[in-house]
Amino acid sequence: MTPRASLQTHFPAAEYGRLEYPEPFRSHLLGGARRLVVYLPPGYDADDARRYPVLYMQDGQNLFDGRTSFVPGQHWHLNETADNLIREGAVEPLIIVGVYNAGERRIEEYTPSVDPTFKVGGRADVYARALAEEVKPFVDGAYRTQPGREHTGVGGSSLGGLVSLYAGLARPETFGRVIAMSPSLWWDNCWLLRNLDSLARGPRPTVWLDAGTLEGANTDCNAEALRDALAARGHAPGRDVEFMRAEGGRHTERDWAHRAHHGLRFTFPARAGGGRA
């Protein structure tokens, strides 16, 4: 019996969100088709007037279904996590859009520069443009969203966390909230940290960072260093930026599934009157 099935004896079906799988999205910027999976929160179908904030998550095939995840059977159960947090009143009801990665092109799209060791990378700016200029307008047109930057987040883990940070810092007029779990800030000798001054020039996005203590110093220390660097540039710790060190945390889908709720609580907290302004 799945965790979701076991809960259905306690909660009516209306208290669960649902998943939609639109036709593969055609991106002119990235080339070819890209699959999306869309989580609609509990109550979405009950009130046609209500609009929702949106979180765009990378590596979408790993979020909701063990049959599509990179490691078979290991996915984030993110729909169940969101259902529980919304039901508890811990986060505002939100739409989550999982953007599938491009397989062997993932590294190219998720990195801001060519790494001298790996000899690949550098298309993060094009990917961020595609999210902002192609994927987001499609979602805003198809679903009842709150399209403003203050209601729009971007997130992911590992290289997906790196490109989410890049998108939020380079395009803060579009993405006002960022969840970066175990971000691969080591890429190209810490390119993002070295170029933070040129990136972090616009309005400040809200940034959640975390790293496990068993992921290696490159992940742990770099994420903490980014927190400190953002704080030095005006991000208020605990309000605009937060870093969590996960004791015993590893670089795995299971670990990200276990602690995803922390990032959702920080970036999409339930607020009186409809959430973060």
XYZ file of C-alpha atoms in Angstrom:
277
model
C 0.000 0.000 0.000
C 1.393 3.398 -0.941
C 1.585 6.238 1.617
C -1.094 8.106 -0.351
C -3.449 5.122 -0.359
C -3.072 4.635 3.373
C -4.056 8.260 4.043
C -7.218 8.109 1.991
C -9.046 6.399 4.846
C -8.550 9.594 6.879
C -8.978 12.417 4.368
C -11.582 12.939 1.623
C -10.415 13.014 -1.985
C -10.998 16.794 -2.162
C -8.084 17.294 0.249
C -5.585 15.886 -2.245
C -4.014 17.665 -5.155
C -3.799 16.081 -8.579
C -1.260 15.757 -11.359
C -1.677 16.774 -14.977
C 0.602 15.844 -17.855
C 0.259 18.436 -20.657
C 1.348 17.607 -24.163
C 5.158 17.887 -24.452
C 6.112 21.553 -24.475
C 7.929 22.765 -27.604
C 10.794 25.137 -26.788
C 12.300 27.246 -29.554
C 15.098 28.405 -27.267
C 16.144 24.934 -26.084
C 15.180 23.078 -29.237
C 12.806 20.123 -29.317
C 10.039 19.083 -26.957
C 10.159 19.140 -23.182
C 7.792 17.286 -20.886
C 6.026 19.002 -18.009
C 4.124 17.574 -15.068
C 1.829 19.945 -13.168
C 0.688 19.514 -9.557
C -2.598 21.309 -8.853
C -3.295 21.816 -5.138
C -6.315 20.613 -3.165
C -9.329 22.777 -3.917
C -8.095 23.930 -7.324
C -11.254 22.682 -9.046
C -13.615 23.972 -6.366
C -13.080 27.720 -6.801
C -12.771 29.023 -10.356
C -11.879 32.510 -9.151
C -8.869 31.623 -7.019
C -5.355 32.026 -8.402
C -2.200 30.361 -7.125
C 1.533 30.977 -6.817
C 3.744 28.700 -8.917
C 6.989 26.846 -8.226
C 8.978 25.696 -11.279
C 11.054 22.650 -10.312
C 13.907 21.159 -12.331
C 14.406 17.407 -12.933
C 10.632 17.057 -13.051
C 10.708 13.307 -13.681
C 12.107 12.785 -10.157
C 9.391 14.629 -8.248
C 6.164 12.641 -8.342
C 6.574 9.188 -9.870
C 9.066 6.430 -9.125
C 8.531 4.989 -12.603
C 10.067 8.051 -14.281
C 12.729 8.939 -11.720
C 16.450 8.761 -12.459
C 16.835 6.059 -9.799
C 13.819 3.757 -10.351
C 11.491 3.842 -7.377
C 13.225 6.819 -5.754
C 11.222 9.996 -6.190
C 10.443 12.973 -4.003
C 6.758 12.243 -3.235
C 6.472 16.010 -3.645
C 2.732 15.938 -4.266
C 2.181 14.126 -0.966
C 4.476 16.561 0.846
C 2.645 19.540 -0.633
C -0.755 18.024 0.192
C 0.255 17.532 3.826
C 1.736 21.016 4.226
C -1.303 22.679 2.641
C -3.653 20.626 4.793
C -1.695 21.638 7.918
C -1.831 25.300 6.927
C 1.984 25.422 6.857
C 2.286 26.602 3.241
C -0.009 28.473 0.911
C -1.723 26.336 -1.743
C 0.511 26.426 -4.799
C 0.955 24.965 -8.260
C 4.164 22.998 -8.807
C 5.451 22.589 -12.359
C 8.015 19.846 -12.855
C 10.157 20.506 -15.937
C 11.738 17.277 -17.161
C 15.461 17.469 -17.792
C 16.938 16.801 -21.224
C 18.874 13.664 -20.336
C 22.382 13.875 -21.751
C 21.927 17.632 -22.337
C 21.084 18.217 -18.673
C 24.599 19.283 -17.710
C 24.774 21.788 -20.568
C 21.449 23.393 -19.674
C 21.902 23.457 -15.903
C 25.346 25.120 -15.786
C 26.312 28.787 -16.344
C 29.778 28.216 -17.805
C 32.103 25.628 -19.317
C 33.849 23.709 -16.554
C 37.540 23.280 -17.458
C 37.560 19.761 -16.009
C 34.432 18.438 -17.709
C 34.713 20.544 -20.912
C 30.945 21.016 -21.038
C 28.363 23.485 -19.781
C 27.328 27.057 -20.295
C 23.655 27.113 -21.340
C 22.069 28.113 -18.029
C 21.250 31.570 -19.362
C 19.377 30.088 -22.333
C 17.585 27.651 -20.007
C 16.578 30.464 -17.636
C 15.263 32.431 -20.629
C 13.225 29.412 -21.703
C 11.688 29.108 -18.242
C 10.844 32.812 -18.133
C 9.852 33.420 -21.748
C 8.338 30.103 -22.868
C 7.410 27.772 -20.005
C 6.008 30.419 -17.647
C 3.761 32.106 -20.256
C 2.428 28.677 -21.238
C 1.614 27.800 -17.621
C 0.137 31.247 -16.916
C -2.140 30.790 -19.919
C -3.216 27.254 -19.098
C -3.737 27.516 -15.327
C -5.033 30.030 -12.788
C -1.724 31.452 -11.620
C -0.570 34.542 -9.782
C 1.982 35.613 -12.396
C 3.915 38.288 -10.476
C 7.524 37.710 -9.419
C 6.557 37.701 -5.749
C 4.367 34.652 -6.422
C 6.775 32.777 -8.719
C 9.503 30.411 -7.554
C 12.151 28.232 -9.119
C 13.815 25.251 -7.476
C 15.834 22.082 -7.737
C 18.661 20.009 -6.306
C 22.296 19.450 -7.270
C 22.819 20.974 -10.739
C 19.072 21.701 -10.703
C 19.716 23.787 -7.590
C 22.584 25.576 -9.329
C 20.506 26.569 -12.364
C 17.610 27.598 -10.103
C 19.933 29.949 -8.227
C 21.190 31.308 -11.523
C 17.631 31.900 -12.768
C 16.539 33.583 -9.544
C 19.604 35.836 -9.323
C 19.850 36.658 -13.037
C 16.084 37.082 -13.547
C 14.707 38.316 -10.221
C 12.069 40.332 -12.084
C 10.502 36.958 -12.975
C 11.480 34.611 -10.130
C 11.053 36.003 -6.635
C 11.615 32.778 -4.688
C 14.350 30.136 -4.961
C 14.746 26.667 -3.445
C 18.283 25.318 -3.939
C 18.882 21.953 -2.296
C 22.475 20.670 -2.289
C 23.329 23.130 -5.083
C 26.410 22.217 -7.133
C 28.149 25.508 -6.436
C 31.522 23.842 -6.977
C 30.905 23.983 -10.749
C 33.745 25.716 -12.657
C 35.700 26.678 -9.532
C 32.600 28.121 -7.837
C 31.574 30.225 -10.840
C 28.346 31.466 -9.270
C 30.049 32.608 -6.076
C 32.807 34.308 -8.076
C 30.281 36.122 -10.283
C 27.724 37.002 -7.643
C 28.330 40.744 -7.906
C 27.382 40.780 -11.582
C 24.346 38.534 -11.004
C 22.761 39.889 -7.826
C 21.881 43.374 -9.091
C 18.077 43.345 -9.242
C 15.388 42.918 -6.589
C 16.245 40.327 -3.950
C 14.623 36.900 -4.366
C 13.875 34.857 -1.274
C 16.480 32.049 -1.222
C 16.407 28.708 0.597
C 19.680 26.771 0.716
C 20.486 23.443 2.286
C 23.209 20.813 2.224
C 23.825 17.484 3.928
C 26.855 16.907 6.126
C 27.691 13.712 4.213
C 27.738 15.371 0.787
C 31.282 16.690 1.085
C 32.699 20.071 2.014
C 32.272 21.446 -1.505
C 28.488 21.247 -1.168
C 28.138 22.109 2.514
C 30.654 24.948 2.795
C 29.796 26.518 -0.542
C 26.080 26.691 0.277
C 26.850 28.317 3.614
C 29.279 30.688 1.894
C 26.552 31.715 -0.536
C 24.203 32.427 2.370
C 26.855 34.675 3.905
C 27.594 36.374 0.578
C 23.914 37.106 -0.023
C 23.539 38.409 3.525
C 26.488 40.749 2.909
C 24.621 42.080 -0.139
C 21.457 42.896 1.778
C 19.521 39.635 2.090
C 18.157 39.491 5.631
C 19.004 36.090 7.209
C 15.859 34.257 8.204
C 13.680 36.431 5.977
C 15.338 36.753 2.559
C 17.822 33.884 2.817
C 18.149 30.755 4.946
C 20.680 27.935 5.062
C 20.045 24.553 6.710
C 22.808 22.049 7.386
C 21.185 18.599 7.304
C 22.998 16.307 9.718
C 23.686 12.970 8.039
C 22.207 14.193 4.760
C 23.467 12.641 1.522
C 23.287 13.621 -2.149
C 20.312 11.411 -3.039
C 16.704 11.690 -4.183
C 15.609 10.079 -0.898
C 17.351 12.781 1.127
C 15.851 15.600 -0.933
C 12.427 14.002 -0.608
C 12.883 13.857 3.163
C 13.761 17.532 3.575
C 11.880 19.245 0.730
C 9.243 20.409 3.206
C 11.734 22.799 4.819
C 12.259 24.708 1.580
C 8.541 24.874 0.863
C 7.812 26.170 4.371
C 10.390 28.956 4.009
C 9.632 30.116 0.481
C 5.841 29.626 0.359
C 4.680 30.130 3.962
C 0.972 30.362 4.644
C 0.087 33.949 5.440
C -3.143 35.662 6.363
C -4.622 37.201 3.250
C -3.058 34.812 0.758
C 0.644 34.379 1.455
C 3.834 36.343 0.921
C 3.225 39.743 -0.691
